[in-house]
PDB file of C-alpha atoms in Angstrom:
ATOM      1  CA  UNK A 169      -9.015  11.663   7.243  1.00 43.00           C
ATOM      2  CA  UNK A 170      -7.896   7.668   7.227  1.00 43.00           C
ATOM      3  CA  UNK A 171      -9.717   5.829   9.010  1.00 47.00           C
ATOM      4  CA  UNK A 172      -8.507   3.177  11.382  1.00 44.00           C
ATOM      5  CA  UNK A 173     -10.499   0.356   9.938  1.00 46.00           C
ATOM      6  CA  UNK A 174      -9.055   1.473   6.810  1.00 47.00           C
ATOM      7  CA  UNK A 175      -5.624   1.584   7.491  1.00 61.00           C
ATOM      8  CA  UNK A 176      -3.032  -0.637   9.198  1.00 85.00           C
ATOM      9  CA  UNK A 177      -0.021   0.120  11.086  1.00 86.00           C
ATOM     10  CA  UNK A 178       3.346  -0.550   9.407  1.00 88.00           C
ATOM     11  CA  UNK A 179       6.982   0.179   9.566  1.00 88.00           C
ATOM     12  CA  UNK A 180       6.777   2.975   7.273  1.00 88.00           C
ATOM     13  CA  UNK A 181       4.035   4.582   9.326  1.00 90.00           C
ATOM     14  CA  UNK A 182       6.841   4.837  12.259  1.00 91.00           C
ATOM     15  CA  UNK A 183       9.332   5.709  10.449  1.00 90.00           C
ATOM     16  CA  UNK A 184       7.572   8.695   8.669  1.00 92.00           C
ATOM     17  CA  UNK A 185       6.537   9.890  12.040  1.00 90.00           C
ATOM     18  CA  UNK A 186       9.839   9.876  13.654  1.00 91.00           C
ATOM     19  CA  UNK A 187      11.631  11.981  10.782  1.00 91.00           C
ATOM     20  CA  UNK A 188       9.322  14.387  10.974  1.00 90.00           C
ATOM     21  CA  UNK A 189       9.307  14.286  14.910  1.00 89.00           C
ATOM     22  CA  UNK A 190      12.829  14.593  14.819  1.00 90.00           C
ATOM     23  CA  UNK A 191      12.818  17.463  12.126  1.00 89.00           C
ATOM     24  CA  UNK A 192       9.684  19.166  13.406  1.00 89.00           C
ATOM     25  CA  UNK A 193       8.930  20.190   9.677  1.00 89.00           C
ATOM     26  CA  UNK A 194       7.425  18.319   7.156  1.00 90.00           C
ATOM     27  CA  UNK A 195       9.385  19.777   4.634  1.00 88.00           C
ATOM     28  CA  UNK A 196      12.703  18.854   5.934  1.00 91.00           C
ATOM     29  CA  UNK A 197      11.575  15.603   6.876  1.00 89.00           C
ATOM     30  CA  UNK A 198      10.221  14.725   3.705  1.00 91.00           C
ATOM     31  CA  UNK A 199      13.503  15.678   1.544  1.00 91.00           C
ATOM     32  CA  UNK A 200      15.243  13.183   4.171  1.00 91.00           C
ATOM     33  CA  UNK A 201      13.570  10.680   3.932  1.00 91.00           C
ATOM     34  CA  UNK A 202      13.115  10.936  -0.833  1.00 91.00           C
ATOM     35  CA  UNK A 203       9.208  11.485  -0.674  1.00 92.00           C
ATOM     36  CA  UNK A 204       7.028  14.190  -1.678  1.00 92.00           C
ATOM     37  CA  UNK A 205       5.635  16.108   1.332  1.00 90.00           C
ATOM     38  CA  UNK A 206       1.620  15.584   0.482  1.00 91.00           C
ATOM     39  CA  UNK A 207       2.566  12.137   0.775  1.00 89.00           C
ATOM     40  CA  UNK A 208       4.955  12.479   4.238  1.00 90.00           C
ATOM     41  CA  UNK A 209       1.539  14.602   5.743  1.00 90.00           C
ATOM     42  CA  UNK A 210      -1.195  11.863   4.335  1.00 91.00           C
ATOM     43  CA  UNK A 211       1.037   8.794   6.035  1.00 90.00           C
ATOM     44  CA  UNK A 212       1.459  10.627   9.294  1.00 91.00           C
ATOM     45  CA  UNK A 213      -2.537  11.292   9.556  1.00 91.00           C
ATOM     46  CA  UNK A 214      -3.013   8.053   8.513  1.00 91.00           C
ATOM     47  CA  UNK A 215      -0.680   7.120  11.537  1.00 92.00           C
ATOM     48  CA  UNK A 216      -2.866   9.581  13.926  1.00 89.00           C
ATOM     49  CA  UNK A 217      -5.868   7.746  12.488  1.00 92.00           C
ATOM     50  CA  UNK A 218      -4.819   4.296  13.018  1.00 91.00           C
ATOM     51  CA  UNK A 219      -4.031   5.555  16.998  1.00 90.00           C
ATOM     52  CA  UNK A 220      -6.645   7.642  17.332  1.00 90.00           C
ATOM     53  CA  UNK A 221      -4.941  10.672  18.871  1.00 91.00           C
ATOM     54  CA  UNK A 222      -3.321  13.821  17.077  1.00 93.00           C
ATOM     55  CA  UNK A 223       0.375  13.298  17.513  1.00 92.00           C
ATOM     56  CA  UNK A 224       1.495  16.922  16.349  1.00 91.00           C
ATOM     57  CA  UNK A 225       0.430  20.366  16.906  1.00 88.00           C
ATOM     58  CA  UNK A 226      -0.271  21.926  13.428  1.00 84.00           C
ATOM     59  CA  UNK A 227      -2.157  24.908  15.215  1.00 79.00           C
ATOM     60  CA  UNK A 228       1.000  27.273  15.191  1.00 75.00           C
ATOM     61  CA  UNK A 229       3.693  27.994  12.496  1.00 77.00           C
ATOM     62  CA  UNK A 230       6.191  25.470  14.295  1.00 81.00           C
ATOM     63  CA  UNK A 231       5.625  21.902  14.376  1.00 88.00           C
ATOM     64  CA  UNK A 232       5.234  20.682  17.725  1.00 91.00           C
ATOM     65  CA  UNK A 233       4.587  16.973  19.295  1.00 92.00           C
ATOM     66  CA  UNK A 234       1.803  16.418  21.441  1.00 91.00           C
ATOM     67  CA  UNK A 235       2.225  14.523  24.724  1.00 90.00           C
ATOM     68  CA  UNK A 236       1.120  11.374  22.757  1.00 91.00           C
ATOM     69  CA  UNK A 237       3.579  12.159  20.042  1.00 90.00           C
ATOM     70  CA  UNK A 238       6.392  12.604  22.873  1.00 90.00           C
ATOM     71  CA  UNK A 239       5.536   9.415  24.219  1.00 92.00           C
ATOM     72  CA  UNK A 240       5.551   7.677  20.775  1.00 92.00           C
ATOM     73  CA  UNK A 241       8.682   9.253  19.562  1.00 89.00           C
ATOM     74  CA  UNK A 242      10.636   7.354  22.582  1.00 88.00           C
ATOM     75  CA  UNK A 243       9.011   4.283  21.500  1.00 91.00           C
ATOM     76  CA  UNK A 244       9.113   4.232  17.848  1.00 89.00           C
ATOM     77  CA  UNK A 245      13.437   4.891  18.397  1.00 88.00           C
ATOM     78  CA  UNK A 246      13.198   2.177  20.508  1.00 87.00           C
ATOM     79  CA  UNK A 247      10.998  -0.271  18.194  1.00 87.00           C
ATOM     80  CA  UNK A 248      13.018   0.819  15.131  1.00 84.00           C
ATOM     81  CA  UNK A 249      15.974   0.037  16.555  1.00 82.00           C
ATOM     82  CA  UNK A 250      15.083  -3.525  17.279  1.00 85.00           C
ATOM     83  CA  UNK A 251      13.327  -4.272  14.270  1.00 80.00           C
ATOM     84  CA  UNK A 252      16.713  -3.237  12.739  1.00 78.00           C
ATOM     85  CA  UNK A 253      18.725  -5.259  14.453  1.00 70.00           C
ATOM     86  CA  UNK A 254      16.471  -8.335  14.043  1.00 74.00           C
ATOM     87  CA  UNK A 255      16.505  -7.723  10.081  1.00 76.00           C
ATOM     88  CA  UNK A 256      20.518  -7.641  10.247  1.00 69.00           C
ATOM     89  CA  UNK A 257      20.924 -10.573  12.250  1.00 68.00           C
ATOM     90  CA  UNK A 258      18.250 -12.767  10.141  1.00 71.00           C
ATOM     91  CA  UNK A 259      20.204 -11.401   6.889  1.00 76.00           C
ATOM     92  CA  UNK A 260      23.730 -12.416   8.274  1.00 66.00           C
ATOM     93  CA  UNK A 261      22.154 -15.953   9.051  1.00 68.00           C
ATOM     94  CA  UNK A 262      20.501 -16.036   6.144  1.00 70.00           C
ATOM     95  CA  UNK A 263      24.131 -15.371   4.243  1.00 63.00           C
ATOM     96  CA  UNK A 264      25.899 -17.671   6.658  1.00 60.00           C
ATOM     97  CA  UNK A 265      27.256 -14.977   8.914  1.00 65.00           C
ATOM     98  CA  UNK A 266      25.960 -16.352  12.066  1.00 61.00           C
ATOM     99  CA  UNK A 267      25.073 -19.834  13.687  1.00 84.00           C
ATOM    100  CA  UNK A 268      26.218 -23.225  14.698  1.00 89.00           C
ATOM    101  CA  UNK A 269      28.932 -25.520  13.069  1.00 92.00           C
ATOM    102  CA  UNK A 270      30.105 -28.816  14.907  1.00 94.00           C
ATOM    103  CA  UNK A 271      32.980 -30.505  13.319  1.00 96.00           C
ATOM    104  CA  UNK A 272      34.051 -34.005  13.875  1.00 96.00           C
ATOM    105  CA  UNK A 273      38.068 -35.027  13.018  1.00 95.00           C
ATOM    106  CA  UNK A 274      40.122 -37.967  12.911  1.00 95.00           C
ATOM    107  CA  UNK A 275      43.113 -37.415  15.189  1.00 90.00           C
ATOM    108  CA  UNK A 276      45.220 -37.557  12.264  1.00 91.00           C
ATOM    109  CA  UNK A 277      43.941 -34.482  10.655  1.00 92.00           C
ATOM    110  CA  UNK A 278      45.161 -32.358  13.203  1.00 89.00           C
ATOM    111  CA  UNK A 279      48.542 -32.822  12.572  1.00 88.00           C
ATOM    112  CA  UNK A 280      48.059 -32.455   8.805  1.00 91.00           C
ATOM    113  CA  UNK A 281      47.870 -29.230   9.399  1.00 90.00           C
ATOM    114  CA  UNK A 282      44.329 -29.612   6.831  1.00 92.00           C
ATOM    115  CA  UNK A 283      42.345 -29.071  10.246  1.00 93.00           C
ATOM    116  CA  UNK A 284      43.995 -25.707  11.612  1.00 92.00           C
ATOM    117  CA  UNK A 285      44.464 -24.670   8.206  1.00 92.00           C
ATOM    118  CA  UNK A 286      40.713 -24.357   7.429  1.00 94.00           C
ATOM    119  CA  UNK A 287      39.414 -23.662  10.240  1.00 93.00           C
ATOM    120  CA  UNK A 288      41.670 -20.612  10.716  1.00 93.00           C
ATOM    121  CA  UNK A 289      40.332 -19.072   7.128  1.00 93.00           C
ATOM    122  CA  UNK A 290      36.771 -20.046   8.352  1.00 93.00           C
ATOM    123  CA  UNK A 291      37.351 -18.391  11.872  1.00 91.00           C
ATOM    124  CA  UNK A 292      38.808 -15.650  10.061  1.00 92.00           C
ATOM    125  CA  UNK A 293      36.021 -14.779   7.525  1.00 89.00           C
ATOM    126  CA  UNK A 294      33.175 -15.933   9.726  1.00 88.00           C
ATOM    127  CA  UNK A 295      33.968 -14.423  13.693  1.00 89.00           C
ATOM    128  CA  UNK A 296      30.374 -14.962  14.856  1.00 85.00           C
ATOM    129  CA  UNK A 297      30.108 -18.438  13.830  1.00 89.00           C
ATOM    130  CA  UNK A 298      30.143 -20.807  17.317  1.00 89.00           C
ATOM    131  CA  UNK A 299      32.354 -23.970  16.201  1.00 93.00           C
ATOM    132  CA  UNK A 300      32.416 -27.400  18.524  1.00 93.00           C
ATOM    133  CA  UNK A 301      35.532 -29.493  17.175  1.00 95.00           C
ATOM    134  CA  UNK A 302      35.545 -33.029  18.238  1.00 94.00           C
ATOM    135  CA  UNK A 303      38.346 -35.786  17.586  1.00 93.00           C
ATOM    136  CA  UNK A 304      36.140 -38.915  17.104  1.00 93.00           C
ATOM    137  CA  UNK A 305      36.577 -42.275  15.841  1.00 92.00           C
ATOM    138  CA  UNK A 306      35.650 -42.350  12.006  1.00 94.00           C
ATOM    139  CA  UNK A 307      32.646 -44.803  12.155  1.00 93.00           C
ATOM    140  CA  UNK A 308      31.433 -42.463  14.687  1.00 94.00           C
ATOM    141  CA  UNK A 309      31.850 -39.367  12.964  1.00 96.00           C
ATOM    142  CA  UNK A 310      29.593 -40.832  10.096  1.00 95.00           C
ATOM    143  CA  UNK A 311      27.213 -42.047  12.525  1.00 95.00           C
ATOM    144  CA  UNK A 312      26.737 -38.712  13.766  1.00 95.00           C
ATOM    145  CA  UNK A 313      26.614 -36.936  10.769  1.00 96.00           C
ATOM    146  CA  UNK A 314      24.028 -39.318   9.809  1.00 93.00           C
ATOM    147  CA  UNK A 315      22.075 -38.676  12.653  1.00 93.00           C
ATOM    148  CA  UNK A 316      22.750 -34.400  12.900  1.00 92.00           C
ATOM    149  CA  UNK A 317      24.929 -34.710  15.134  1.00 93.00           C
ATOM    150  CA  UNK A 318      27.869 -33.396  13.267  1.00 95.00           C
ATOM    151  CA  UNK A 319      27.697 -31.096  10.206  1.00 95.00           C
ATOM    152  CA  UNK A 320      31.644 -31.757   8.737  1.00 96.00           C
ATOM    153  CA  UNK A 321      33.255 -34.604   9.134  1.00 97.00           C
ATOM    154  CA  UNK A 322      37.124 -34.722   8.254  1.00 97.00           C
ATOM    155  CA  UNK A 323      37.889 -38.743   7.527  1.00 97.00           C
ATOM    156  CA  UNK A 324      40.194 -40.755   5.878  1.00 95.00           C
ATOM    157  CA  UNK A 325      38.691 -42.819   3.188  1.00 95.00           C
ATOM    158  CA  UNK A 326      38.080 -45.315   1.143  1.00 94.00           C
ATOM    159  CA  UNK A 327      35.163 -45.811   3.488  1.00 95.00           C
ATOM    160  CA  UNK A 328      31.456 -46.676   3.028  1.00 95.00           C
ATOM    161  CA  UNK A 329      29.667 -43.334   3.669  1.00 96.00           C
ATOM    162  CA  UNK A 330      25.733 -43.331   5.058  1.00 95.00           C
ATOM    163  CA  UNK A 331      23.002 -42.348   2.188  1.00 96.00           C
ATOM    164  CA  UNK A 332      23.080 -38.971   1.338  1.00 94.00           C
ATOM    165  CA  UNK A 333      26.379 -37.713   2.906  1.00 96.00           C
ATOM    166  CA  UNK A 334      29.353 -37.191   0.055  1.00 96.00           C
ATOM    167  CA  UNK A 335      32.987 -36.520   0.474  1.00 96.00           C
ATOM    168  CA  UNK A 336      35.945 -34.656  -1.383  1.00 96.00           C
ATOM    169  CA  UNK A 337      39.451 -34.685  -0.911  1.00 95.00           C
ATOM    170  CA  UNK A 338      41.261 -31.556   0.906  1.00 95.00           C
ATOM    171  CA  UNK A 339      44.712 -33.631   0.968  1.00 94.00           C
ATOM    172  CA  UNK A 340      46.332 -36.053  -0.492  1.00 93.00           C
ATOM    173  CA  UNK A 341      49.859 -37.380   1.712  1.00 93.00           C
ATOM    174  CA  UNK A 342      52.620 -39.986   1.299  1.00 94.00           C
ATOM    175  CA  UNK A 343      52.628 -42.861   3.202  1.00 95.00           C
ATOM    176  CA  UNK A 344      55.776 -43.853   5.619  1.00 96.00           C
ATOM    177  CA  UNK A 345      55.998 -46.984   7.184  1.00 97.00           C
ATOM    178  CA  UNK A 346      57.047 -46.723  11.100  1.00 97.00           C
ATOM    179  CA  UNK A 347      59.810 -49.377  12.362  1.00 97.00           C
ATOM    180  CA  UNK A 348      61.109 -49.688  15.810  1.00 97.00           C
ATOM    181  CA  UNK A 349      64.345 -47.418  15.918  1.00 95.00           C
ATOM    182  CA  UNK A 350      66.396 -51.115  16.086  1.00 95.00           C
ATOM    183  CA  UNK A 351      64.872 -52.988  13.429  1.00 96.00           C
ATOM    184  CA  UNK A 352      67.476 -53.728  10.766  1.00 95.00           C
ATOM    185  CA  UNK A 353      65.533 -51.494   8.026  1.00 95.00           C
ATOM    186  CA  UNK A 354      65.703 -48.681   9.893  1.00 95.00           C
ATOM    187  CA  UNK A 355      69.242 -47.373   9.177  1.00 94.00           C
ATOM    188  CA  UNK A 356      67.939 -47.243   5.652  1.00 94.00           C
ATOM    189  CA  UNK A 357      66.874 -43.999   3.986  1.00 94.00           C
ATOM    190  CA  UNK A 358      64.086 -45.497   2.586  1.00 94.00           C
ATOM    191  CA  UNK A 359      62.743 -49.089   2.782  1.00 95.00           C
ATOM    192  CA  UNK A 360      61.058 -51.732   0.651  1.00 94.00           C
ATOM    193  CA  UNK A 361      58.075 -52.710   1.890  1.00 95.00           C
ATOM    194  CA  UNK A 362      59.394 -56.510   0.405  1.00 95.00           C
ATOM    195  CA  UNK A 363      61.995 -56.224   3.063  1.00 96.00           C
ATOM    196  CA  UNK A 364      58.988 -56.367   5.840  1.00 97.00           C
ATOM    197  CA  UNK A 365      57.449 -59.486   4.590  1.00 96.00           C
ATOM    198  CA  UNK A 366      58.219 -61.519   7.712  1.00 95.00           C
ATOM    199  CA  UNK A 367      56.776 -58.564   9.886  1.00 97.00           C
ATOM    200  CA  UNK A 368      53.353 -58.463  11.379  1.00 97.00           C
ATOM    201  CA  UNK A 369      51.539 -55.202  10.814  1.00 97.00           C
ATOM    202  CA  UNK A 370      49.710 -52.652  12.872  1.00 97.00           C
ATOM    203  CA  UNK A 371      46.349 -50.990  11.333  1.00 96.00           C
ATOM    204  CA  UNK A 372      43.823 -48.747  13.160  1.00 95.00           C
ATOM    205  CA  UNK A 373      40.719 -50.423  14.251  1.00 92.00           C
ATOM    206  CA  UNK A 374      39.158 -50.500  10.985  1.00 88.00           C
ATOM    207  CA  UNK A 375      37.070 -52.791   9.464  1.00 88.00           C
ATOM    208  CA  UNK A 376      38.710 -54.423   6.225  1.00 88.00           C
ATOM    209  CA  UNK A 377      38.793 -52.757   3.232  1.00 90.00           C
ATOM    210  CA  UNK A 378      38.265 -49.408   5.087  1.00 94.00           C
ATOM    211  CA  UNK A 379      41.200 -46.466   4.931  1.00 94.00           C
ATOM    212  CA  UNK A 380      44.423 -47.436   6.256  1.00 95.00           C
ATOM    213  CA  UNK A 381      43.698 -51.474   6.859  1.00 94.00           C
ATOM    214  CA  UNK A 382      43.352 -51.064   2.934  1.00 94.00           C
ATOM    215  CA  UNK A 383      46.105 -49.391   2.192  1.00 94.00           C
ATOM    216  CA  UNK A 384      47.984 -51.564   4.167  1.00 95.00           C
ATOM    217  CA  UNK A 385      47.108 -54.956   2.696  1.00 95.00           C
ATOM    218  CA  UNK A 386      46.975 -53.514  -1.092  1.00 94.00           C
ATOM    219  CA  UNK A 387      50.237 -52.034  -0.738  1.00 95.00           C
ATOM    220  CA  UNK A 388      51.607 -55.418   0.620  1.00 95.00           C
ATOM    221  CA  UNK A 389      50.208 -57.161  -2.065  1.00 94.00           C
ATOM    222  CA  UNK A 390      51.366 -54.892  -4.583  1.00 93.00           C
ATOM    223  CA  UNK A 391      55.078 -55.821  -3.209  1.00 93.00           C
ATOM    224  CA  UNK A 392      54.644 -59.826  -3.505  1.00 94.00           C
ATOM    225  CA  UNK A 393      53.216 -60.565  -0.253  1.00 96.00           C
ATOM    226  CA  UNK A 394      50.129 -60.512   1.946  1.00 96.00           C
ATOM    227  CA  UNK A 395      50.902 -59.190   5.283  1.00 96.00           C
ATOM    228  CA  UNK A 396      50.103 -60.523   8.545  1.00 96.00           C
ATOM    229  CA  UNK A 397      48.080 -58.427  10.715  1.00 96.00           C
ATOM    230  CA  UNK A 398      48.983 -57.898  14.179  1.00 94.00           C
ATOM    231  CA  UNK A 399      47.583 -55.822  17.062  1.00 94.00           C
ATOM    232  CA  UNK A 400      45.220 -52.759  16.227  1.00 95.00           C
ATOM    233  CA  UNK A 401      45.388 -48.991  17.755  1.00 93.00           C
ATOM    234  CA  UNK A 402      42.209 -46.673  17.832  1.00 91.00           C
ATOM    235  CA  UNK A 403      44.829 -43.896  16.562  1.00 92.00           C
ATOM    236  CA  UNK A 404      48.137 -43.121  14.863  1.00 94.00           C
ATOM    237  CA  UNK A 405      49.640 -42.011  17.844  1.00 93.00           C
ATOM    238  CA  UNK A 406      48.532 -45.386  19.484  1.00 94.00           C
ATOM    239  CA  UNK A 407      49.933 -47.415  16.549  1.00 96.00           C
ATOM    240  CA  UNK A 408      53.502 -45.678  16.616  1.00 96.00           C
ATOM    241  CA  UNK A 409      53.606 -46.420  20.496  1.00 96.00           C
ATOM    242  CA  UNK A 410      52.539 -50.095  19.491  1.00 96.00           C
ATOM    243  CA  UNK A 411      55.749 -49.519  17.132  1.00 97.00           C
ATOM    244  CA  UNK A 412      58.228 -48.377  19.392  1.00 96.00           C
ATOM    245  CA  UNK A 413      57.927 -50.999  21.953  1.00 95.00           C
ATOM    246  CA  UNK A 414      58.526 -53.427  19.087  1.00 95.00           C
ATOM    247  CA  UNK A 415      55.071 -55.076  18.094  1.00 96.00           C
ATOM    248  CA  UNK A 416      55.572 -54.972  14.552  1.00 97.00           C
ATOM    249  CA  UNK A 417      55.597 -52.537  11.760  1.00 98.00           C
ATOM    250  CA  UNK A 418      53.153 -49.957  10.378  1.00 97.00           C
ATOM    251  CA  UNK A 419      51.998 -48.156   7.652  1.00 97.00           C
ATOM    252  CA  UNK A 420      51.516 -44.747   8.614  1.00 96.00           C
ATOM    253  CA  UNK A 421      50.768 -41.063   7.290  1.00 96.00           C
ATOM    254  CA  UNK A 422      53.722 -38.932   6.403  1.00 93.00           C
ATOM    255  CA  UNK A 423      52.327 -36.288   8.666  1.00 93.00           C
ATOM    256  CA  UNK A 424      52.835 -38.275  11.441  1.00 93.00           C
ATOM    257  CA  UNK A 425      56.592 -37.985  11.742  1.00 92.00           C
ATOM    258  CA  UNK A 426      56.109 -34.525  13.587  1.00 89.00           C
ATOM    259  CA  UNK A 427      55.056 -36.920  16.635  1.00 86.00           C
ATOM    260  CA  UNK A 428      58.476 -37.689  17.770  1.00 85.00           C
ATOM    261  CA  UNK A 429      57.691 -40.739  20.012  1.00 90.00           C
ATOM    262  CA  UNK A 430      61.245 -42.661  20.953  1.00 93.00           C
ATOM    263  CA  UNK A 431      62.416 -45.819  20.057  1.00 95.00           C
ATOM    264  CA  UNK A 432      59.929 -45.798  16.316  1.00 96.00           C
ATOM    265  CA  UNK A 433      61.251 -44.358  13.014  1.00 96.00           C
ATOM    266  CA  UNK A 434      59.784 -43.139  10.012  1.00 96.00           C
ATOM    267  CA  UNK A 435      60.789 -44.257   6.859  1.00 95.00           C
ATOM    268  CA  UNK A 436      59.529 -43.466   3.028  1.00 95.00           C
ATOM    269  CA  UNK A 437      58.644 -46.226   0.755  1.00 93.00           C
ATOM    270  CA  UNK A 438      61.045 -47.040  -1.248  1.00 90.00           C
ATOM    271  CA  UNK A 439      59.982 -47.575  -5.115  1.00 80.00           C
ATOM    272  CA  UNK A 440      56.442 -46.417  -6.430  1.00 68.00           C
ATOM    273  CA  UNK A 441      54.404 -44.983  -3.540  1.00 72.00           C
ATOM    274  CA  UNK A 442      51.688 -45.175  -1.906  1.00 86.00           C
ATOM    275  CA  UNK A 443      49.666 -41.954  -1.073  1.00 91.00           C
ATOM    276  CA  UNK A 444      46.846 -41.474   1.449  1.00 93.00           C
ATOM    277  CA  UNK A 445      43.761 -39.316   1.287  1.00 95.00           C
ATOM    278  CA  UNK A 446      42.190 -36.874   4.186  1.00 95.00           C
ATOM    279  CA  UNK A 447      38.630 -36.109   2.975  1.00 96.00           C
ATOM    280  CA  UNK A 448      35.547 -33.663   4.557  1.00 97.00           C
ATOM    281  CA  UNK A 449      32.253 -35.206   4.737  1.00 97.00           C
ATOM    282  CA  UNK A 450      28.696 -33.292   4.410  1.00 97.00           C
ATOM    283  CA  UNK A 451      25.735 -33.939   3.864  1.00 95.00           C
ATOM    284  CA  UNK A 452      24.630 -33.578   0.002  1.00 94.00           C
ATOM    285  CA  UNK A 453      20.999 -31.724   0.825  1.00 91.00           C
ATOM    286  CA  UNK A 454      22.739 -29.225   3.336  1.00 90.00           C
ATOM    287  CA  UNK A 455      20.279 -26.626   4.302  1.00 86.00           C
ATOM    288  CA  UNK A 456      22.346 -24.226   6.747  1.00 89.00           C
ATOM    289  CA  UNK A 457      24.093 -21.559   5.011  1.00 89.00           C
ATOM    290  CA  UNK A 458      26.791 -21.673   7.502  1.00 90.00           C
ATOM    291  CA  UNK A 459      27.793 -25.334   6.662  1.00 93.00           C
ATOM    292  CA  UNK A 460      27.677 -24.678   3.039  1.00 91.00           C
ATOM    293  CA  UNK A 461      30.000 -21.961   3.396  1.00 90.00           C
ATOM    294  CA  UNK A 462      32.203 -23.896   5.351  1.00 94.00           C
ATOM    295  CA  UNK A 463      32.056 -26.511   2.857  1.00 95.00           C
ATOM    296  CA  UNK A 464      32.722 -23.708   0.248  1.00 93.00           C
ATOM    297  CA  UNK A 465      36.009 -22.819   1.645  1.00 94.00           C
ATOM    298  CA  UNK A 466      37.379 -26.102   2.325  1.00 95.00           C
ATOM    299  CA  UNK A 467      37.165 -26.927  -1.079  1.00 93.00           C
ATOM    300  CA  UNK A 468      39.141 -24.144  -2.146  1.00 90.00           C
ATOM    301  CA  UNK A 469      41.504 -25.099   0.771  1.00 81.00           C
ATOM    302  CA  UNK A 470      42.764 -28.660  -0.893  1.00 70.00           C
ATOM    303  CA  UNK A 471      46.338 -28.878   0.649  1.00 59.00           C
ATOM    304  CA  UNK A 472      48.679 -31.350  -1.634  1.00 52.00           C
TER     305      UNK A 472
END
């Protein structure tokens, strides 16, 4: 016989023993479980060894379980069990099945529809993911992605991203510029951004050179003029309201016209256009499975 110092208890040892508890012959329980029966009978003494007790009773033509074996039959389905379960769910997180993803947005993305529209395929395909969606300022977004705060970001560049966190597009949108409903340019169907020369005009609380402040003074420029900025909102929704009640003009995603504020209108650019980009930011070392699948099916999500 196996000695204990000789042997030490493993999985298999358990799981041998409870087929053939189960079956009460070795036979049976060695064709169920693939192995030869010498083998099924040397792993279960080995078992008794390591324990110390006799587990069956081999003294009559039927296999029967000692009071020890009884005892460790209820056990061992119990053990099993676990162990199985703790296999599965290390697996699924392993594969991205499971975890934690928190996802910062820029209010804008929202009513894209880029923001519902991936995270319904990702809610869809992964169930037993937890999510935690924030609207946050873009600088802060970055900030916390820089800091592990946030895994995703969705932004709106051309902004200066933190070392080692990337971007790529998932959208790319006209821009419309928003006019107070009585402004003379307004009963156009499209306007020329030449005709706004005189106007002062609303960006988000950028700093220069960053998303829509950028697009703003580049796209004046690029019709003859250099535009004279005005009053700031911390969102789109803020800048159309700064709009209506008539403190200049903006420069706006097209997306935004499906927030009918009154008293501001939405106009397309007349001439050569000017399009605007909504972008998802991550990390470029990402180590959890569940963000890099996330970041896996936004890239095959790119709206247009």
């Amino acid at each position: 016989m196996v000695t204990a110092r000789a042997a030490r208890l493993e999985l298999r040892h358990l799981r041998y023993f409870l087929a053939v508890a189960e079956e009460l012959n070795f036979g049976r329980a060695a064709e169920r479980l693939g192995i030869a029966q010498p083998g099924l009978s040397q792993q279960v003494r080995a078992l008794e060894a390591i324990i110390g007790t006799v587990l069956f009773d081999r003294s009559r033509r039927a296999v029967r379980l000692t009071l020890a074996g009884e005892l460790l039959a209820g056990e061992t389905r119990v053990i099993l069990a676990r162990t199985d379960a703790v296999l599965l769910a290390a697996r699924r997180a392993g594969q991205g099945e499971v975890g934690r993803l928190a996802i910062g947005y820029v209010a804008s993305a929202a009513y894209t529809g880029v923001l519902t529209a991936i995270l319904g395929r990702f809610r869809e395909a992964h169930p037993d993911v937890a999510i935690e969606v924030t609207a946050m300022a873009m600088q802060q977004q970055l900030e916390a992605i820089a800091a592990d705060r946030l895994d995703v970001c969705f932004i709106r560049p051309p902004v200066s991203l933190p070392p080692g966190v990337t971007s790529f597009p998932v959208l790319q949108e006209p821009v419309a510029i928003a006019l107070p409903e009585s402004h003379p340019e307004a009963a156009r169907k499209a306007v020329r951004l030449a005709a706004l020369a005189g106007e002062t005009f609303i960006t988000p609380e950028h700093a220069a050179g960053v998303s829509f402040h950028r697009h703003t003074v580049l796209a004046c420029q690029g019709a003859g003029f250099h535009p004279r900025l005005g009053p700031q909102g911390r969102d789109f929704v803020t800048i159309a309201s700064l709009v209506a009640v008539g403190l200049g003009v903006a420069l706006v995603p097209q997306s935004l016209r499906c927030i009918r504020l009154p008293g501001v209108a939405y106009r397309p650019m007349e001439g050569a256009g000017v399009t605007a980009e909504m972008a998802v930011a991550h990390r470029r070392r990402e180590a959890s499975p569940v963000v890099r699948r996330f970041i896996a099916l936004a890239r095959q999500s790119r709206l247009r």
